XYZ file of C-alpha atoms in Angstrom:
744
model
C 34.970 52.500 -49.777
C 32.777 51.435 -52.295
C 33.663 47.946 -51.216
C 32.985 49.139 -47.489
C 29.560 50.392 -48.663
C 29.153 46.998 -50.777
C 29.536 44.965 -47.225
C 27.465 47.457 -44.864
C 24.872 46.609 -47.580
C 25.437 43.309 -47.094
C 25.165 43.138 -43.678
C 22.202 45.617 -42.953
C 20.297 43.204 -45.864
C 21.262 40.140 -44.131
C 21.373 40.820 -40.339
C 17.679 39.787 -39.423
C 18.846 36.232 -41.296
C 21.761 35.928 -38.775
C 19.795 36.862 -36.283
C 17.847 34.069 -37.031
C 20.065 31.775 -37.702
C 21.316 32.909 -34.479
C 19.049 32.095 -32.575
C 18.178 29.248 -34.155
C 21.563 27.662 -33.143
C 21.024 27.907 -29.299
C 17.682 26.865 -29.870
C 19.313 23.546 -31.445
C 22.489 23.640 -28.519
C 19.277 24.070 -25.685
C 17.524 21.163 -26.984
C 20.520 18.722 -27.611
C 20.963 19.821 -23.651
C 17.860 19.023 -22.428
C 17.333 15.879 -24.336
C 21.152 15.281 -22.508
C 19.385 15.675 -18.936
C 16.488 13.611 -19.428
C 17.516 11.000 -21.570
C 21.453 10.781 -21.170
C 22.464 12.641 -17.447
C 20.192 10.730 -14.880
C 17.808 12.687 -12.324
C 18.905 11.985 -8.837
C 17.349 9.137 -6.930
C 14.688 9.764 -4.583
C 11.990 8.141 -1.564
C 14.980 6.884 -0.196
C 14.140 3.975 1.997
C 16.328 2.272 4.871
C 14.526 -1.385 6.000
C 11.151 -0.074 3.679
C 11.192 3.081 6.335
C 10.374 6.116 4.190
C 10.484 8.351 7.386
C 13.315 7.321 9.289
C 12.890 9.848 12.648
C 11.622 8.042 15.593
C 12.655 4.924 13.905
C 15.017 2.393 15.642
C 16.918 0.503 12.663
C 16.934 -3.152 14.617
C 18.927 -5.125 11.698
C 22.219 -4.631 11.917
C 22.981 -4.791 8.115
C 20.348 -3.084 7.092
C 18.919 -2.975 3.360
C 18.946 0.573 1.196
C 16.147 1.705 -1.299
C 15.305 4.357 -3.730
C 12.702 4.913 -6.558
C 14.349 5.665 -9.603
C 13.551 8.886 -11.665
C 10.893 7.468 -15.141
C 13.058 9.614 -17.176
C 15.904 6.858 -16.060
C 14.233 3.937 -17.920
C 17.325 1.599 -16.992
C 19.740 1.932 -14.301
C 23.159 0.451 -14.742
C 24.956 1.107 -11.628
C 24.805 2.654 -8.373
C 27.137 3.785 -5.384
C 26.153 4.433 -1.717
C 27.654 6.744 0.696
C 27.264 5.615 3.848
C 29.058 8.362 6.933
C 28.732 8.750 10.383
C 28.183 12.410 10.617
C 26.012 14.931 8.384
C 29.345 16.584 7.899
C 31.079 13.870 6.122
C 28.126 12.940 4.315
C 27.884 16.364 2.624
C 31.634 15.786 1.300
C 30.698 12.498 0.361
C 33.038 10.831 3.259
C 32.220 7.158 3.095
C 33.543 6.561 6.288
C 31.172 3.705 7.385
C 30.281 2.561 4.036
C 31.261 3.255 0.215
C 30.042 0.648 -1.900
C 32.202 2.118 -4.586
C 30.236 1.697 -7.938
C 28.403 -0.895 -8.153
C 27.040 -1.972 -11.509
C 23.534 -3.305 -10.917
C 19.960 -2.785 -11.984
C 18.810 -3.210 -8.089
C 17.336 -0.271 -6.530
C 16.073 -1.939 -3.111
C 17.200 -4.479 -0.863
C 20.833 -3.484 -0.890
C 22.111 -4.471 2.140
C 25.070 -2.498 3.976
C 28.451 -4.386 3.564
C 30.418 -1.805 5.419
C 31.768 -1.283 9.295
C 30.009 -2.354 11.554
C 27.091 -0.032 12.846
C 27.065 0.238 15.994
C 23.896 0.465 18.758
C 22.310 3.999 19.228
C 24.245 5.801 16.538
C 22.919 7.989 14.228
C 24.272 7.562 10.322
C 23.620 9.025 7.248
C 23.490 7.972 4.098
C 22.732 8.887 0.221
C 23.291 7.684 -3.352
C 23.439 7.905 -7.056
C 23.461 6.287 -9.865
C 24.469 5.793 -13.309
C 22.132 5.375 -16.702
C 22.537 2.911 -19.599
C 24.764 5.108 -20.971
C 27.261 5.093 -18.358
C 25.822 8.831 -17.130
C 25.689 9.671 -13.444
C 23.507 11.520 -11.872
C 24.211 13.857 -8.489
C 23.687 12.496 -5.013
C 20.441 11.696 -3.230
C 19.465 14.443 -0.555
C 20.871 12.414 2.754
C 18.708 10.776 4.740
C 19.822 10.193 8.490
C 18.782 6.556 10.542
C 19.256 5.448 14.170
C 20.191 2.063 14.966
C 18.652 0.027 18.029
C 18.782 -3.291 19.697
C 18.110 -6.617 17.789
C 15.098 -9.091 20.267
C 14.054 -11.776 18.424
C 12.694 -10.555 15.063
C 14.602 -9.082 12.159
C 11.581 -6.669 10.593
C 12.141 -2.257 11.308
C 8.944 -1.395 13.002
C 7.588 1.885 11.660
C 6.695 5.112 13.941
C 3.236 5.340 15.311
C 1.911 8.993 14.466
C -1.124 11.364 15.383
C -3.515 13.709 14.184
C -4.969 16.680 15.335
C -8.541 17.226 14.005
C -10.700 19.773 14.383
C -14.188 19.635 14.337
C -16.072 20.074 10.918
C -19.268 20.380 13.366
C -19.706 22.461 16.222
C -23.488 22.726 17.459
C -24.597 24.355 20.946
C -27.414 22.059 21.965
C -28.570 23.504 24.863
C -27.648 26.967 27.124
C -25.076 24.549 28.563
C -24.387 21.812 26.204
C -22.583 21.190 23.061
C -22.560 18.612 19.615
C -19.354 17.892 18.048
C -18.598 16.129 14.629
C -15.273 15.102 14.170
C -16.231 13.833 10.431
C -14.984 10.559 10.714
C -14.310 7.971 13.173
C -10.756 7.417 14.457
C -8.853 5.337 17.021
C -8.495 8.862 19.310
C -8.230 10.504 22.123
C -9.786 14.456 22.870
C -7.736 17.208 23.809
C -9.542 20.137 24.377
C -8.826 23.670 26.491
C -11.692 25.136 29.287
C -11.244 28.003 31.186
C -13.202 27.284 34.357
C -14.149 29.495 37.100
C -14.684 27.544 39.507
C -14.294 24.157 40.606
C -17.072 22.175 38.588
C -17.387 18.645 36.682
C -17.862 18.267 32.937
C -19.580 15.436 31.231
C -17.906 14.464 28.248
C -20.197 11.407 25.971
C -18.267 10.282 22.937
C -19.461 7.159 20.079
C -19.232 6.027 16.688
C -22.927 5.708 16.172
C -25.743 8.480 16.155
C -29.630 7.755 17.026
C -31.328 10.477 15.642
C -29.470 13.429 15.810
C -27.645 12.927 19.143
C -24.510 10.111 20.140
C -26.415 6.697 20.568
C -26.002 5.481 24.656
C -27.045 1.778 24.179
C -25.439 1.062 20.733
C -25.648 -3.025 19.803
C -23.040 -5.289 19.471
C -19.634 -3.376 20.295
C -20.080 -0.084 18.939
C -18.811 1.801 20.818
C -19.900 4.648 23.420
C -18.481 6.093 26.822
C -19.467 8.423 29.222
C -16.640 10.072 31.320
C -16.581 12.721 33.607
C -14.300 15.484 33.992
C -13.176 17.658 37.111
C -12.398 21.326 36.205
C -10.580 24.239 38.039
C -9.269 27.428 37.387
C -6.146 26.434 37.746
C -6.232 24.204 34.724
C -6.684 25.036 31.583
C -5.419 21.619 29.228
C -7.617 18.748 29.501
C -7.304 15.133 27.557
C -9.933 12.942 28.026
C -9.849 10.107 31.030
C -11.168 7.631 28.612
C -11.780 3.781 30.404
C -9.920 1.060 28.871
C -11.851 -1.652 27.939
C -11.564 -4.542 29.757
C -11.506 -7.052 26.795
C -9.208 -5.144 24.654
C -6.501 -5.121 27.192
C -6.599 -8.496 28.468
C -3.211 -10.663 28.210
C -3.212 -11.592 24.385
C -4.644 -8.151 23.641
C -2.209 -5.533 21.773
C -0.921 -3.523 23.803
C -0.174 0.754 22.805
C 2.699 1.973 23.568
C 2.951 3.992 26.998
C 2.802 6.856 25.722
C -0.231 6.892 23.917
C -3.195 8.254 26.121
C -6.309 5.943 26.104
C -7.816 5.186 22.419
C -11.138 4.740 21.459
C -12.977 5.052 18.197
C -15.342 7.393 18.181
C -15.978 9.922 15.780
C -18.962 12.275 17.787
C -18.869 14.429 21.302
C -21.271 15.912 23.007
C -20.481 17.670 25.963
C -22.253 19.030 28.899
C -22.378 21.288 31.849
C -20.321 23.898 30.263
C -21.317 26.897 32.245
C -18.013 28.925 30.686
C -17.625 30.737 26.614
C -16.504 27.436 24.655
C -15.375 27.508 21.057
C -15.134 25.233 18.186
C -11.435 25.281 18.115
C -10.580 24.042 21.651
C -11.394 20.847 20.868
C -9.229 18.645 18.800
C -9.475 14.916 18.101
C -5.677 13.509 18.184
C -6.356 10.320 15.871
C -3.379 7.854 16.433
C -2.473 5.395 13.592
C 1.099 4.108 12.085
C 3.099 6.077 9.341
C 1.191 7.403 6.161
C 1.009 9.046 3.242
C -2.301 9.960 1.780
C -0.751 11.130 -1.385
C 0.465 7.526 -2.352
C -2.639 5.896 -3.674
C -6.165 7.496 -5.262
C -9.079 5.769 -7.260
C -11.792 7.974 -9.238
C -13.851 6.565 -11.288
C -17.515 7.527 -13.153
C -19.407 5.368 -10.790
C -20.046 7.946 -7.818
C -20.777 5.368 -5.560
C -17.495 3.391 -6.117
C -15.732 6.547 -5.080
C -17.496 6.747 -1.963
C -16.473 2.705 -1.470
C -12.519 3.664 -1.950
C -12.481 6.409 0.300
C -14.705 4.440 2.631
C -11.870 1.505 2.847
C -8.560 3.273 1.865
C -9.648 5.470 5.005
C -10.735 2.716 7.230
C -7.078 1.222 6.238
C -5.332 3.631 7.729
C -7.266 4.317 10.631
C -7.244 0.831 11.683
C -3.097 0.659 11.882
C -2.940 2.614 15.328
C -1.652 -0.887 16.560
C 1.957 -1.072 14.984
C 0.575 -4.606 13.565
C -2.423 -5.590 12.054
C -5.923 -6.305 14.956
C -8.546 -7.533 14.183
C -10.766 -4.314 15.627
C -11.569 -2.597 19.053
C -13.492 -5.268 20.558
C -10.333 -7.776 21.140
C -7.383 -5.916 19.099
C -5.326 -9.147 18.808
C -3.911 -10.323 15.053
C -5.852 -13.163 13.364
C -3.929 -14.359 10.495
C -6.981 -14.222 7.369
C -7.312 -10.690 9.072
C -3.923 -9.477 8.396
C -3.861 -10.746 4.972
C -6.765 -8.872 4.117
C -5.392 -6.072 5.709
C -1.874 -6.734 4.450
C -2.951 -6.686 0.754
C -5.182 -3.508 1.357
C -2.403 -1.845 3.124
C -0.049 -2.575 -0.174
C -2.357 -0.844 -2.524
C -3.301 2.576 -0.372
C 0.347 3.444 0.845
C 3.814 2.134 -0.170
C 4.542 0.641 3.656
C 5.467 -2.849 4.374
C 7.105 -3.353 7.813
C 3.986 -3.684 9.221
C 2.724 -6.775 7.193
C 6.301 -7.651 8.350
C 5.951 -7.419 11.734
C 2.673 -8.677 11.843
C 4.091 -12.354 9.977
C 6.264 -12.618 12.826
C 4.454 -12.293 15.476
C 2.145 -14.994 13.557
C 5.483 -17.028 13.548
C 4.879 -17.224 17.851
C 1.100 -16.305 18.462
C -1.194 -18.728 16.257
C -4.628 -18.800 16.150
C -7.698 -21.416 16.305
C -9.026 -21.532 12.890
C -7.631 -24.235 10.028
C -7.829 -21.560 7.518
C -6.398 -18.741 9.639
C -3.134 -21.026 9.527
C -3.463 -21.438 6.252
C -3.322 -17.920 5.141
C 0.244 -17.856 7.301
C 2.414 -18.655 3.801
C 0.178 -16.168 2.034
C 1.081 -13.330 3.581
C 5.011 -14.505 3.549
C 4.354 -14.551 -0.433
C 2.399 -11.579 -0.863
C 5.482 -9.367 1.137
C 8.071 -11.221 -1.475
C 6.250 -10.012 -4.440
C 5.760 -6.639 -2.800
C 9.010 -6.365 -1.660
C 11.291 -8.609 -3.221
C 12.945 -9.090 0.083
C 13.439 -12.578 1.460
C 14.590 -12.034 4.545
C 11.473 -13.755 6.144
C 11.604 -16.365 3.832
C 15.185 -17.357 4.654
C 14.663 -16.826 8.804
C 11.361 -18.853 8.937
C 11.629 -21.633 5.730
C 11.276 -24.348 8.092
C 8.458 -23.537 10.411
C 6.764 -22.022 7.748
C 6.561 -25.765 6.536
C 4.396 -26.555 9.490
C 1.949 -23.611 8.449
C 1.023 -25.363 5.408
C -0.822 -28.156 7.699
C 1.012 -30.832 5.006
C 1.915 -33.248 7.629
C -2.311 -34.029 7.987
C -2.210 -35.110 4.927
C -3.831 -38.306 4.189
C -2.375 -41.010 1.131
C -4.147 -38.962 -1.491
C -2.217 -35.576 -0.295
C -5.697 -33.854 0.752
C -5.842 -32.583 4.966
C -8.127 -32.805 7.622
C -7.251 -30.565 10.725
C -8.996 -34.149 12.939
C -5.311 -35.411 12.235
C -3.813 -32.663 14.146
C -1.857 -34.072 17.641
C -0.791 -31.929 20.579
C 2.801 -32.533 19.301
C 1.640 -30.898 16.007
C -0.297 -27.944 17.510
C 3.283 -27.562 19.474
C 5.056 -27.209 16.046
C 2.559 -24.762 15.026
C 3.467 -22.170 18.075
C 0.698 -23.395 20.212
C 1.797 -22.828 24.013
C -1.651 -25.164 25.240
C -1.730 -28.757 24.687
C -5.384 -28.606 24.660
C -5.411 -26.548 21.746
C -6.861 -27.563 18.700
C -8.087 -26.378 15.270
C -11.450 -26.163 14.015
C -12.486 -26.115 10.504
C -14.374 -22.040 10.420
C -14.423 -21.455 6.208
C -15.794 -17.866 7.045
C -17.258 -16.009 10.250
C -20.052 -15.523 11.649
C -21.296 -19.304 11.529
C -24.634 -20.820 11.479
C -27.509 -19.572 13.883
C -27.700 -22.909 15.571
C -23.809 -22.261 16.559
C -24.206 -19.358 18.132
C -27.429 -19.406 19.282
C -27.223 -15.505 17.632
C -30.238 -14.258 16.175
C -29.129 -13.753 12.668
C -30.667 -12.193 9.299
C -30.023 -15.811 7.904
C -29.958 -18.867 9.853
C -27.236 -20.259 7.573
C -24.951 -16.951 8.993
C -22.197 -16.206 6.599
C -21.452 -19.963 5.461
C -24.054 -20.273 2.593
C -25.132 -23.857 4.399
C -21.914 -25.281 4.174
C -21.943 -28.578 5.054
C -18.636 -29.668 7.236
C -16.795 -33.030 6.640
C -13.793 -34.289 7.959
C -12.348 -33.507 3.946
C -12.992 -29.737 3.518
C -12.893 -28.180 0.180
C -12.312 -24.483 1.325
C -9.312 -25.771 3.817
C -7.945 -28.099 0.957
C -8.094 -24.921 -1.751
C -6.449 -22.869 0.632
C -3.650 -25.665 1.379
C -3.015 -26.362 -2.302
C -2.266 -22.818 -2.709
C -0.069 -22.981 0.365
C 1.844 -25.757 -1.472
C 2.460 -23.793 -5.022
C 3.720 -20.811 -3.048
C 6.662 -23.290 -1.075
C 7.733 -24.688 -4.527
C 8.295 -20.799 -4.996
C 10.325 -20.666 -1.637
C 12.152 -23.689 -2.235
C 13.062 -22.793 -5.696
C 14.550 -19.381 -4.171
C 16.307 -21.019 -1.169
C 17.807 -23.865 -3.821
C 16.253 -26.705 -2.171
C 15.683 -29.089 -5.274
C 14.290 -32.087 -3.625
C 12.109 -30.204 -1.676
C 10.994 -28.566 -4.749
C 10.410 -31.663 -6.226
C 8.294 -32.837 -3.079
C 6.382 -30.132 -3.375
C 5.817 -30.001 -6.944
C 4.673 -34.056 -7.186
C 2.200 -32.785 -3.763
C 0.992 -29.973 -5.076
C -0.572 -31.918 -8.352
C -1.602 -34.997 -6.149
C -3.691 -32.467 -3.691
C -4.576 -30.606 -7.096
C -5.972 -33.961 -8.591
C -7.418 -35.153 -5.285
C -9.496 -32.324 -4.984
C -10.968 -32.532 -8.544
C -12.027 -35.922 -8.928
C -12.864 -35.984 -5.225
C -14.941 -33.256 -4.705
C -15.613 -31.466 -8.172
C -19.347 -32.439 -8.702
C -18.337 -33.557 -12.498
C -22.170 -34.111 -13.303
C -23.128 -30.668 -12.093
C -19.795 -28.764 -13.125
C -19.215 -27.372 -9.648
C -17.606 -28.282 -6.120
C -19.367 -29.309 -3.486
C -18.072 -28.881 0.667
C -16.665 -31.913 1.032
C -16.897 -35.671 1.360
C -19.449 -37.428 2.211
C -22.160 -34.489 1.451
C -23.385 -33.131 -1.998
C -23.989 -29.979 -0.837
C -22.420 -27.270 -2.644
C -21.766 -23.711 -1.025
C -20.572 -20.717 -2.739
C -17.377 -20.937 -0.818
C -16.286 -24.348 -1.780
C -16.581 -22.747 -5.318
C -15.363 -19.264 -4.619
C -11.898 -20.984 -3.695
C -11.482 -23.003 -6.000
C -11.803 -20.703 -8.755
C -9.803 -17.819 -6.764
C -7.000 -20.261 -6.536
C -6.765 -21.522 -10.032
C -7.768 -25.177 -9.491
C -10.655 -25.580 -11.586
C -10.227 -27.104 -15.067
C -10.769 -25.111 -17.799
C -13.560 -26.761 -18.908
C -15.605 -26.473 -15.566
C -14.442 -22.097 -15.396
C -16.936 -21.176 -17.141
C -20.122 -23.509 -15.002
C -18.321 -22.613 -11.573
C -18.709 -18.928 -12.108
C -21.802 -19.124 -13.495
C -23.237 -21.191 -10.096
C -21.561 -18.938 -7.902
C -23.355 -15.561 -9.823
C -26.927 -17.826 -8.547
C -25.289 -17.355 -4.819
C -24.962 -13.489 -4.679
C -22.847 -11.650 -1.447
C -24.055 -15.145 0.181
C -20.442 -14.914 2.234
C -19.114 -12.511 5.048
C -17.007 -9.369 4.258
C -13.456 -11.586 4.907
C -15.336 -14.038 1.919
C -15.815 -11.226 -0.182
C -12.286 -11.245 -0.867
C -12.428 -14.346 -2.315
C -15.168 -14.040 -4.170
C -13.828 -10.992 -6.100
C -10.474 -12.750 -7.001
C -12.556 -15.697 -8.475
C -14.689 -13.521 -10.687
C -11.123 -11.562 -11.695
C -9.890 -14.069 -12.244
C -12.921 -15.903 -14.492
C -12.979 -12.578 -16.266
C -16.317 -11.275 -15.038
C -15.569 -8.177 -14.217
C -19.270 -6.775 -15.056
C -20.736 -8.851 -12.248
C -17.629 -8.200 -9.692
C -18.541 -4.529 -10.601
C -21.952 -4.930 -9.757
C -21.390 -6.274 -6.232
C -18.773 -3.825 -5.474
C -21.517 -1.206 -6.022
C -24.570 -2.928 -4.419
C -26.794 -0.762 -2.537
C -28.568 -4.096 -1.287
C -27.909 -4.992 2.919
C -24.785 -7.240 1.994
C -22.607 -4.107 0.850
C -19.729 -1.824 1.480
C -22.296 0.944 0.374
C -24.515 0.213 2.980
C -22.385 0.292 5.440
C -21.833 3.969 4.425
C -25.755 4.295 4.737
C -25.776 3.647 8.322
C -23.631 6.051 9.428
C -19.752 4.353 9.485
C -16.686 5.859 8.123
C -14.123 3.211 8.891
C -15.707 -0.463 7.200
C -17.789 -3.246 10.003
C -16.949 -6.461 10.985
C -20.004 -7.522 9.222
C -22.225 -6.287 6.520
C -24.864 -5.144 9.202
C -25.563 -5.381 12.567
C -27.863 -8.018 11.830
C -25.345 -10.572 10.217
C -23.529 -10.651 13.461
C -24.903 -9.089 16.398
C -22.053 -8.294 18.743
C -19.593 -7.082 15.775
C -17.532 -3.271 15.283
C -17.292 -0.543 13.752
C -14.083 -0.774 13.158
C -12.611 -3.958 11.223
C -10.531 -3.765 8.139
C -10.961 -7.032 7.163
C -14.096 -5.359 5.407
C -12.158 -2.738 3.628
C -11.509 -5.581 0.380
C -12.534 -3.529 -2.480
C -8.785 -1.013 -1.094
C -7.220 -3.877 -2.851
C -10.118 -5.073 -4.983
C -10.127 -2.084 -7.084
C -6.554 -2.201 -7.649
C -5.783 -5.585 -8.049
C -8.771 -6.950 -9.940
C -10.883 -4.087 -11.518
C -7.748 -2.147 -12.798
C -5.555 -5.494 -12.603
C -1.902 -3.926 -11.636
C -0.757 -6.732 -9.858
C 3.172 -7.924 -9.378
C 3.899 -10.366 -11.928
C 7.726 -11.049 -10.547
C 8.926 -10.301 -6.945
C 9.341 -6.920 -6.141
C 6.958 -5.853 -9.068
C 10.478 -5.682 -11.566
C 7.700 -6.561 -13.743
C 4.117 -5.502 -13.372
C 0.861 -6.783 -14.721
C -1.987 -4.398 -15.918
C -5.316 -6.413 -16.898
C -7.792 -3.882 -16.513
C -11.234 -5.099 -16.041
C -13.534 -2.093 -16.070
C -17.116 -3.028 -16.441
C -19.216 -0.513 -17.815
C -17.114 2.388 -16.345
C -16.847 5.213 -18.924
C -13.490 6.410 -17.135
C -11.689 6.323 -14.346
C -8.175 6.804 -12.790
C -5.722 5.334 -10.222
C -2.635 5.799 -8.359
C -1.290 2.658 -7.374
C 2.149 2.281 -4.335
C 4.475 0.070 -5.225
C 8.633 -0.277 -4.024
C 9.695 1.127 -7.404
C 7.593 4.147 -7.219
C 3.675 4.686 -7.666
C 2.015 3.176 -11.225
C -0.587 6.245 -12.687
C -2.944 5.108 -15.130
C -6.167 6.927 -16.233
C -9.143 5.284 -18.492
C -11.469 6.445 -21.255
C -14.775 5.122 -22.971
C -15.971 7.904 -25.165
C -17.777 5.518 -27.451
C -18.818 1.883 -27.354
C -15.847 0.415 -29.591
C -12.652 2.209 -28.241
C -10.887 2.823 -25.521
C -8.052 4.785 -24.211
C -5.719 4.268 -21.621
C -2.572 6.538 -20.001
C 0.171 3.734 -18.288
C 3.072 6.135 -16.445
C 5.495 3.527 -15.355
C 8.076 4.023 -12.139
C 11.613 3.728 -13.344
C 13.519 0.345 -13.022
C 10.094 -1.818 -14.239
C 8.443 -2.908 -16.735
C 4.690 -4.043 -17.553
C 2.515 -6.519 -19.423
C -0.608 -4.769 -20.500
C -3.439 -7.075 -21.153
C -6.262 -6.186 -23.734
C -9.370 -8.334 -23.748
C -9.714 -10.838 -26.420
C -11.722 -8.628 -29.107
C -9.217 -6.002 -29.966
C -9.125 -5.069 -33.400
C -6.682 -2.649 -33.367
C -4.005 -1.025 -30.552
C -2.015 2.038 -30.814
C 1.166 1.834 -28.393
C 2.056 6.000 -27.611
C 0.618 6.988 -31.317
C 1.888 4.208 -33.481
C 0.144 1.263 -34.990
C 1.166 -2.010 -33.519
C 1.348 -5.640 -34.656
C -0.272 -7.544 -31.751
C 1.224 -11.031 -30.917
C -1.634 -11.939 -28.565
C -2.976 -9.710 -25.845
C -0.493 -8.498 -24.502
C 1.904 -5.247 -24.729
C 5.264 -4.626 -22.923
C 5.674 -1.250 -21.818
C 7.916 0.467 -20.452
C 8.920 3.330 -17.408
C 7.753 5.956 -18.382
C 4.879 7.524 -19.885
C 2.741 5.192 -22.181
C -0.910 5.815 -24.001
C -2.985 2.924 -25.236
C -5.600 3.211 -27.455
C -7.917 0.032 -28.690
C -10.134 -0.501 -31.077
C -13.245 -3.264 -30.815
């Protein structure tokens, strides 16, 4: 009895301790399990793609051996293996029956460009697939969600087209301006039509005016150039309630050579505003809808914000411009012609890659150019740049493998003379045929920039030299030869990729010869910058920015070339601004680059906002190109320069396996950015609370590492709150969240 009382007393006295100990054991166990879930048991893959298509609804996959892809969760830094299941039915996929293909467990870190290797796929059939992965500890994830895809017929191209979408946009302003008329503002211009509801009591006619530009508070009915405006008469009757505008097709952008829209589309025209007249019955704001067409798009894939409100507005303008101009399914030059041009398309491609995780449209456009070249010499030299951008951002090699031999012609190497430099004057009809031209009378013509000088067009321009900074044309053109040199560098990579050692040697030797010739014959050693060509002493912005953008400038001349460039201002077109800003960020001239990006002068992106456009213009303003349009994606350079230059986020290796992050943020005090990649998004934040300290937060997606490059004048660096001994200015970041504090 006494012993029992002692035990009871002991238990009562220590019960609280036992309970606390029990809770502690449970918590420790939970923590261990949680850690195992985060580190040991990988989360299921997400972001499934077939042929890089994210949403396969209404898409026909034309490749009979399509490539699969997925996003590795950032909590799984290393994927060791994967297993793909492809099934003929949803039911089979649900029970993990890979009756079409069961890859089994495949050891590999790849998470995209995984070619199908199962039973032959049948045209018109719907299939279902899913994937699971193993981490470095050989622990498997759950299977991903199931993605369905349908096969289609393959024509003469290998790229699957993404779907086209329509947004239904309600007015932001709906104002009654008289007893029978209304003014409508949809907020932004779009390639669109209008649907509306109207309850007519009698047969009548309503007048609808649509346009891109205001004159005062009403639509400009006589706009300059190809700024769009149209008046449309619509018969209405009591028998009909729903209407679509019968917009009249434009003769120029529907002729042979223009991209024809699908039959399912109504006629589209870019517009923001509408005026409705002769409205005799009550009508409300919600009766009107802007039907805005564009390619598949996910707005959440990218964003940017900074301490500079002008820069933020420019980002929004340029990002939206890329979305709005995807309406044709391939990159076109604007509404005036709706024709793809190589240089336009390359700029569009870069900006599309940095604003959405979308690659199919660029690949389709590349294949289009192999059959439909355009006349400017320099435009031909942009095709290899497009191939290379596709390779770096996707890691895919199919286009290179298919078009390698044809691409060699596009480098124009056959137009070279003994010192390696090329001249378009050497092009023969036989050579033009190799480029894809069908008319034997077609010829190449050097363009440098566009529009040309006043004397070449008859246009009355704000500056007589046009957008070429007085460039003097000679048979050996510095701009063309700089682009040519970059083409040769690209062909070295492609020859290595395809295991062509003799051609690797050929391109290496030729590239070195061309670089030497440019620097010995076109670089003015005494003045320290480049002239426009042989037989002229004139030096333009263009010759120098191209040499600097493509890393041709000898180290000892970088400073003098950069200083010359800075004396010229924005003496180039919106197209030329791409290479001007590339050059400045290459030379670490970030302060001057940011001044150009945020300028409020006439030659600025802010000017496009100020004059009322919501899509970038073909030129800085109408006075620089009188027939310009207000819907040109090549004017949206900041959409790629802000991620690629200002933040310095670019692929170092093909497929973004290793990213480079080299921020050159100038005088910004803070900034946030989200940049899409094939692996998922890089999310970064910057804060500079005082002049001697910078703080970064960088999130790297799974399956990727990044090299973070700091300025040379850093005193001390902390990575994830730990001081590190710097070996140079490069810090290796692993997937997941990373913090960096750097002091000067």
